[in-house]
Amino acid sequence: MSVWRRSRTDAKLAAIEAVYRERLRPFVRLATAITGDEQTALDAVHDGFVRAVRYRSRLRDRESAPGWVCRIVLNEAKKRSTIEGRYVPTPDELVDETVSANGHSEPGAVAAALAALPERQRLALFLRYYADLDYAGIAEALGIARGTVSATLHAARANLQTKLEEVNA
Amino acid sequence: MTDIAQALDRIVPPYDGVGDWERVLRDAGLERRPRRRPLRLGGAVALVAAVIGVVALWPSGAGPSVIDRALAATGEGPVLHLVYESDLPHTLVDLETGERTELRAEHEVWFDPGAGLRETERFDGIVQFDVSLSGDGVSEHASSLYTSLGAGYREALESGQAEVLGEDVVEGTPVYWIKIGPNNHDVAVSRETFEPVFIRVTQNGTTGLTRIVAYHTMPAGSAQLEVTSPETLPSELGSYGADLELTDAASLLGRPPVWAGPDLHGFALDSVRELRLPASGGAITGLSLAYGSTGGGAHVEISQAAELVDSLTMIAGVRGYEPPEGTLLLSGTMALLRSNGLVVTIHAPDGEMAIEVARSLRPFRG
């Protein structure tokens, strides 16, 4: 028996709880990428879930729950980001490390390349890699059409690659 | 190209916290603290409930019960994905301090009734075996067991057969014990996630406890039945070759062999023999030193090779694993360690003696 059928009295609450159990860790990573600080990210995720529980009547269905909750968490994280687009690396993060001996870009260089991406592309990457959302979830979280997600991610990857090559050149 | 996932991992490493869903509910204004059912039940029933620690269920409408939440945590579908710890631990012994640490293999099961069964065992993350059987090849016993642990567990929770026995703390984990139907299986679910974390089986008056690392049930067709590590176990272990003089052994191994001196707790060095050890790229040559009679009496045997090969380490019950420097892996009366650059196994009358032998090992300089 599914969660929905079992918890007739509050199926939406059960769906949000399922998202919490399955996706807390990815969501914390997402929020950390945006706020730049894990403790701040934990607060953002907690408050995001609290809001999701309070406003659960707006949740359409179980399938859309991961993206819907993620959208709320994303907004909470962005509210806590003291600098617009916190992923802009600080000078400390950019200490002239660009390419390591093994040819891999170092964190500062990657952060710089990410910071140079358009926000939607950057968030799409974060939602895919950190929040582990599928295309439907990314579309829900960003409030864009599902068909746009693939193109956005493709452009983000290509742009990131180009910018990394520029940094590493 | 720089791998994007790796690059992003370096910026924000994985988070491994567990969260606090109850706090989310409280902060959202939903109180879900379990309320004990008033003790109005008459005499004997109330007494029995108190004695066995039956957890009061939440009154209807006040939130889901333990059974409800355990059910919600099972997922849906007939496919079982289960990871559990082996019942038979190996022991890692620090040779300097004697400190012991239990290491258990993890056993991963994918079972899709009718479609097949895949079982993978890992020790310290290293695949020990990975086998997949099609539906016809799955034994009745395995099919019955895994059906019971998968769909059977969920059905027991749904049907009302399951009964909450009480709260407990098992190996540091707060749990609720749930009795599953009329059989002898009890399942402990985490008080935090309500996912199964232990199985307790009582047979013939003996109770066995197995720690569950992961438990999911999923829709049909979602089982990962294809093996990813198709290597098989070595078809044979080592075999003896020619008798040697210990002074010749260094050329055999490419470095001085290790030994425990000419005499070991009253056992004299009895034989020095070449070992033929099958390996993936062809057999390699090792060395066996036997102290005492190997003809049936108590004895100690020290086997060694310059390479880590399964045909040697499987004697200690593992493959591809090397204990950290300064430690020894003990499996019953067999020990495995790295000494003087050589991979060494020790067979002794008991585990304590194997540890003593390991401590006494030194290079033979001839």
PDB file of N, CA and C in Angstrom, chain A residues 98-100 102-111 113-114 125 129 156-169, chain B residues 1-11:
ATOM      1  N   THR A  98      44.158  27.514  -9.799  1.00  0.00           N
ATOM      2  CA  THR A  98      43.311  27.338 -10.975  1.00  0.00           C
ATOM      3  C   THR A  98      43.326  25.893 -11.420  1.00  0.00           C
ATOM      4  N   VAL A  99      44.506  25.426 -11.742  1.00  0.00           N
ATOM      5  CA  VAL A  99      44.591  24.044 -12.203  1.00  0.00           C
ATOM      6  C   VAL A  99      45.616  23.321 -11.360  1.00  0.00           C
ATOM      7  N   SER A 100      45.248  22.191 -10.840  1.00  0.00           N
ATOM      8  CA  SER A 100      46.160  21.427 -10.015  1.00  0.00           C
ATOM      9  C   SER A 100      47.091  20.626 -10.903  1.00  0.00           C
ATOM     10  N   ASN A 102      47.244  17.586 -11.426  1.00  0.00           N
ATOM     11  CA  ASN A 102      46.627  16.519 -12.218  1.00  0.00           C
ATOM     12  C   ASN A 102      45.693  17.060 -13.292  1.00  0.00           C
ATOM     13  N   GLY A 103      45.718  18.363 -13.462  1.00  0.00           N
ATOM     14  CA  GLY A 103      44.937  18.936 -14.544  1.00  0.00           C
ATOM     15  C   GLY A 103      43.496  19.231 -14.196  1.00  0.00           C
ATOM     16  N   HIS A 104      43.080  18.940 -12.956  1.00  0.00           N
ATOM     17  CA  HIS A 104      41.699  19.209 -12.562  1.00  0.00           C
ATOM     18  C   HIS A 104      41.560  20.640 -12.056  1.00  0.00           C
ATOM     19  N   SER A 105      40.470  21.236 -12.409  1.00  0.00           N
ATOM     20  CA  SER A 105      40.233  22.582 -11.925  1.00  0.00           C
ATOM     21  C   SER A 105      40.001  22.546 -10.429  1.00  0.00           C
ATOM     22  N   GLU A 106      40.535  23.518  -9.722  1.00  0.00           N
ATOM     23  CA  GLU A 106      40.369  23.569  -8.282  1.00  0.00           C
ATOM     24  C   GLU A 106      39.060  24.266  -7.936  1.00  0.00           C
ATOM     25  N   PRO A 107      38.596  24.128  -6.672  1.00  0.00           N
ATOM     26  CA  PRO A 107      37.301  24.676  -6.301  1.00  0.00           C
ATOM     27  C   PRO A 107      37.125  26.145  -6.640  1.00  0.00           C
ATOM     28  N   GLY A 108      38.142  26.947  -6.408  1.00  0.00           N
ATOM     29  CA  GLY A 108      38.012  28.373  -6.678  1.00  0.00           C
ATOM     30  C   GLY A 108      37.729  28.643  -8.138  1.00  0.00           C
ATOM     31  N   ALA A 109      38.399  27.903  -9.013  1.00  0.00           N
ATOM     32  CA  ALA A 109      38.196  28.093 -10.445  1.00  0.00           C
ATOM     33  C   ALA A 109      36.801  27.654 -10.857  1.00  0.00           C
ATOM     34  N   VAL A 110      36.356  26.541 -10.300  1.00  0.00           N
ATOM     35  CA  VAL A 110      35.012  26.055 -10.632  1.00  0.00           C
ATOM     36  C   VAL A 110      33.963  27.040 -10.122  1.00  0.00           C
ATOM     37  N   ALA A 111      34.177  27.534  -8.896  1.00  0.00           N
ATOM     38  CA  ALA A 111      33.231  28.489  -8.339  1.00  0.00           C
ATOM     39  C   ALA A 111      33.168  29.742  -9.207  1.00  0.00           C
ATOM     40  N   ALA A 113      33.801  29.904 -12.393  1.00  0.00           N
ATOM     41  CA  ALA A 113      33.096  29.561 -13.635  1.00  0.00           C
ATOM     42  C   ALA A 113      31.595  29.486 -13.399  1.00  0.00           C
ATOM     43  N   LEU A 114      31.203  28.920 -12.254  1.00  0.00           N
ATOM     44  CA  LEU A 114      29.771  28.850 -11.928  1.00  0.00           C
ATOM     45  C   LEU A 114      29.181  30.242 -11.755  1.00  0.00           C
ATOM     46  N   LEU A 125      21.888  23.509 -12.710  1.00  0.00           N
ATOM     47  CA  LEU A 125      22.987  22.587 -12.388  1.00  0.00           C
ATOM     48  C   LEU A 125      22.923  22.163 -10.923  1.00  0.00           C
ATOM     49  N   TYR A 129      22.563  18.359  -9.774  1.00  0.00           N
ATOM     50  CA  TYR A 129      23.675  17.647  -9.149  1.00  0.00           C
ATOM     51  C   TYR A 129      23.613  17.627  -7.628  1.00  0.00           C
ATOM     52  N   ALA A 156      24.055  25.054 -19.709  1.00  0.00           N
ATOM     53  CA  ALA A 156      24.846  25.268 -18.495  1.00  0.00           C
ATOM     54  C   ALA A 156      26.134  24.467 -18.539  1.00  0.00           C
ATOM     55  N   ARG A 157      26.014  23.219 -18.950  1.00  0.00           N
ATOM     56  CA  ARG A 157      27.213  22.370 -18.993  1.00  0.00           C
ATOM     57  C   ARG A 157      28.212  22.914 -20.022  1.00  0.00           C
ATOM     58  N   ALA A 158      27.692  23.278 -21.170  1.00  0.00           N
ATOM     59  CA  ALA A 158      28.580  23.784 -22.223  1.00  0.00           C
ATOM     60  C   ALA A 158      29.247  25.083 -21.776  1.00  0.00           C
ATOM     61  N   ASN A 159      28.468  25.975 -21.190  1.00  0.00           N
ATOM     62  CA  ASN A 159      29.024  27.242 -20.719  1.00  0.00           C
ATOM     63  C   ASN A 159      30.059  27.017 -19.628  1.00  0.00           C
ATOM     64  N   LEU A 160      29.734  26.109 -18.722  1.00  0.00           N
ATOM     65  CA  LEU A 160      30.658  25.847 -17.617  1.00  0.00           C
ATOM     66  C   LEU A 160      31.973  25.306 -18.160  1.00  0.00           C
ATOM     67  N   GLN A 161      31.860  24.406 -19.119  1.00  0.00           N
ATOM     68  CA  GLN A 161      33.056  23.827 -19.708  1.00  0.00           C
ATOM     69  C   GLN A 161      33.907  24.905 -20.379  1.00  0.00           C
ATOM     70  N   THR A 162      33.238  25.771 -21.118  1.00  0.00           N
ATOM     71  CA  THR A 162      33.968  26.848 -21.806  1.00  0.00           C
ATOM     72  C   THR A 162      34.666  27.745 -20.798  1.00  0.00           C
ATOM     73  N   LYS A 163      33.939  28.091 -19.750  1.00  0.00           N
ATOM     74  CA  LYS A 163      34.513  29.014 -18.771  1.00  0.00           C
ATOM     75  C   LYS A 163      35.655  28.356 -18.006  1.00  0.00           C
ATOM     76  N   LEU A 164      35.538  27.060 -17.748  1.00  0.00           N
ATOM     77  CA  LEU A 164      36.629  26.368 -17.070  1.00  0.00           C
ATOM     78  C   LEU A 164      37.862  26.321 -17.958  1.00  0.00           C
ATOM     79  N   GLU A 165      37.631  26.094 -19.231  1.00  0.00           N
ATOM     80  CA  GLU A 165      38.774  26.060 -20.144  1.00  0.00           C
ATOM     81  C   GLU A 165      39.426  27.434 -20.224  1.00  0.00           C
ATOM     82  N   GLU A 166      38.615  28.480 -20.141  1.00  0.00           N
ATOM     83  CA  GLU A 166      39.192  29.833 -20.145  1.00  0.00           C
ATOM     84  C   GLU A 166      40.035  30.050 -18.891  1.00  0.00           C
ATOM     85  N   VAL A 167      39.480  29.595 -17.755  1.00  0.00           N
ATOM     86  CA  VAL A 167      40.212  29.777 -16.500  1.00  0.00           C
ATOM     87  C   VAL A 167      41.494  28.974 -16.511  1.00  0.00           C
ATOM     88  N   ASN A 168      41.406  27.759 -17.073  1.00  0.00           N
ATOM     89  CA  ASN A 168      42.560  26.866 -17.048  1.00  0.00           C
ATOM     90  C   ASN A 168      43.591  27.197 -18.123  1.00  0.00           C
ATOM     91  N   ALA A 169      43.192  28.035 -19.075  1.00  0.00           N
ATOM     92  CA  ALA A 169      44.101  28.297 -20.202  1.00  0.00           C
ATOM     93  C   ALA A 169      45.348  29.045 -19.723  1.00  0.00           C
TER      94      ALA A 169
ATOM     95  N   MET B   1      37.558  16.811 -20.319  1.00  0.00           N
ATOM     96  CA  MET B   1      36.669  17.767 -19.650  1.00  0.00           C
ATOM     97  C   MET B   1      36.647  17.493 -18.152  1.00  0.00           C
ATOM     98  N   THR B   2      36.644  18.587 -17.408  1.00  0.00           N
ATOM     99  CA  THR B   2      36.486  18.438 -15.977  1.00  0.00           C
ATOM    100  C   THR B   2      35.103  17.870 -15.711  1.00  0.00           C
ATOM    101  N   ASP B   3      35.009  16.783 -14.986  1.00  0.00           N
ATOM    102  CA  ASP B   3      33.719  16.193 -14.699  1.00  0.00           C
ATOM    103  C   ASP B   3      32.932  17.131 -13.787  1.00  0.00           C
ATOM    104  N   ILE B   4      31.745  17.506 -14.243  1.00  0.00           N
ATOM    105  CA  ILE B   4      30.986  18.520 -13.512  1.00  0.00           C
ATOM    106  C   ILE B   4      30.606  18.034 -12.125  1.00  0.00           C
ATOM    107  N   ALA B   5      30.184  16.781 -12.047  1.00  0.00           N
ATOM    108  CA  ALA B   5      29.771  16.255 -10.738  1.00  0.00           C
ATOM    109  C   ALA B   5      30.941  16.288  -9.761  1.00  0.00           C
ATOM    110  N   GLN B   6      32.131  15.896 -10.238  1.00  0.00           N
ATOM    111  CA  GLN B   6      33.295  15.911  -9.350  1.00  0.00           C
ATOM    112  C   GLN B   6      33.653  17.332  -8.941  1.00  0.00           C
ATOM    113  N   ALA B   7      33.569  18.228  -9.918  1.00  0.00           N
ATOM    114  CA  ALA B   7      33.902  19.620  -9.619  1.00  0.00           C
ATOM    115  C   ALA B   7      32.932  20.186  -8.579  1.00  0.00           C
ATOM    116  N   LEU B   8      31.646  19.881  -8.734  1.00  0.00           N
ATOM    117  CA  LEU B   8      30.661  20.385  -7.776  1.00  0.00           C
ATOM    118  C   LEU B   8      30.832  19.720  -6.419  1.00  0.00           C
ATOM    119  N   ASP B   9      31.236  18.458  -6.426  1.00  0.00           N
ATOM    120  CA  ASP B   9      31.500  17.765  -5.156  1.00  0.00           C
ATOM    121  C   ASP B   9      32.588  18.471  -4.369  1.00  0.00           C
ATOM    122  N   ARG B  10      33.574  18.989  -5.092  1.00  0.00           N
ATOM    123  CA  ARG B  10      34.680  19.641  -4.388  1.00  0.00           C
ATOM    124  C   ARG B  10      34.242  20.964  -3.772  1.00  0.00           C
ATOM    125  N   ILE B  11      33.235  21.579  -4.344  1.00  0.00           N
ATOM    126  CA  ILE B  11      32.775  22.853  -3.792  1.00  0.00           C
ATOM    127  C   ILE B  11      31.876  22.623  -2.579  1.00  0.00           C
TER     128      ILE B  11
END
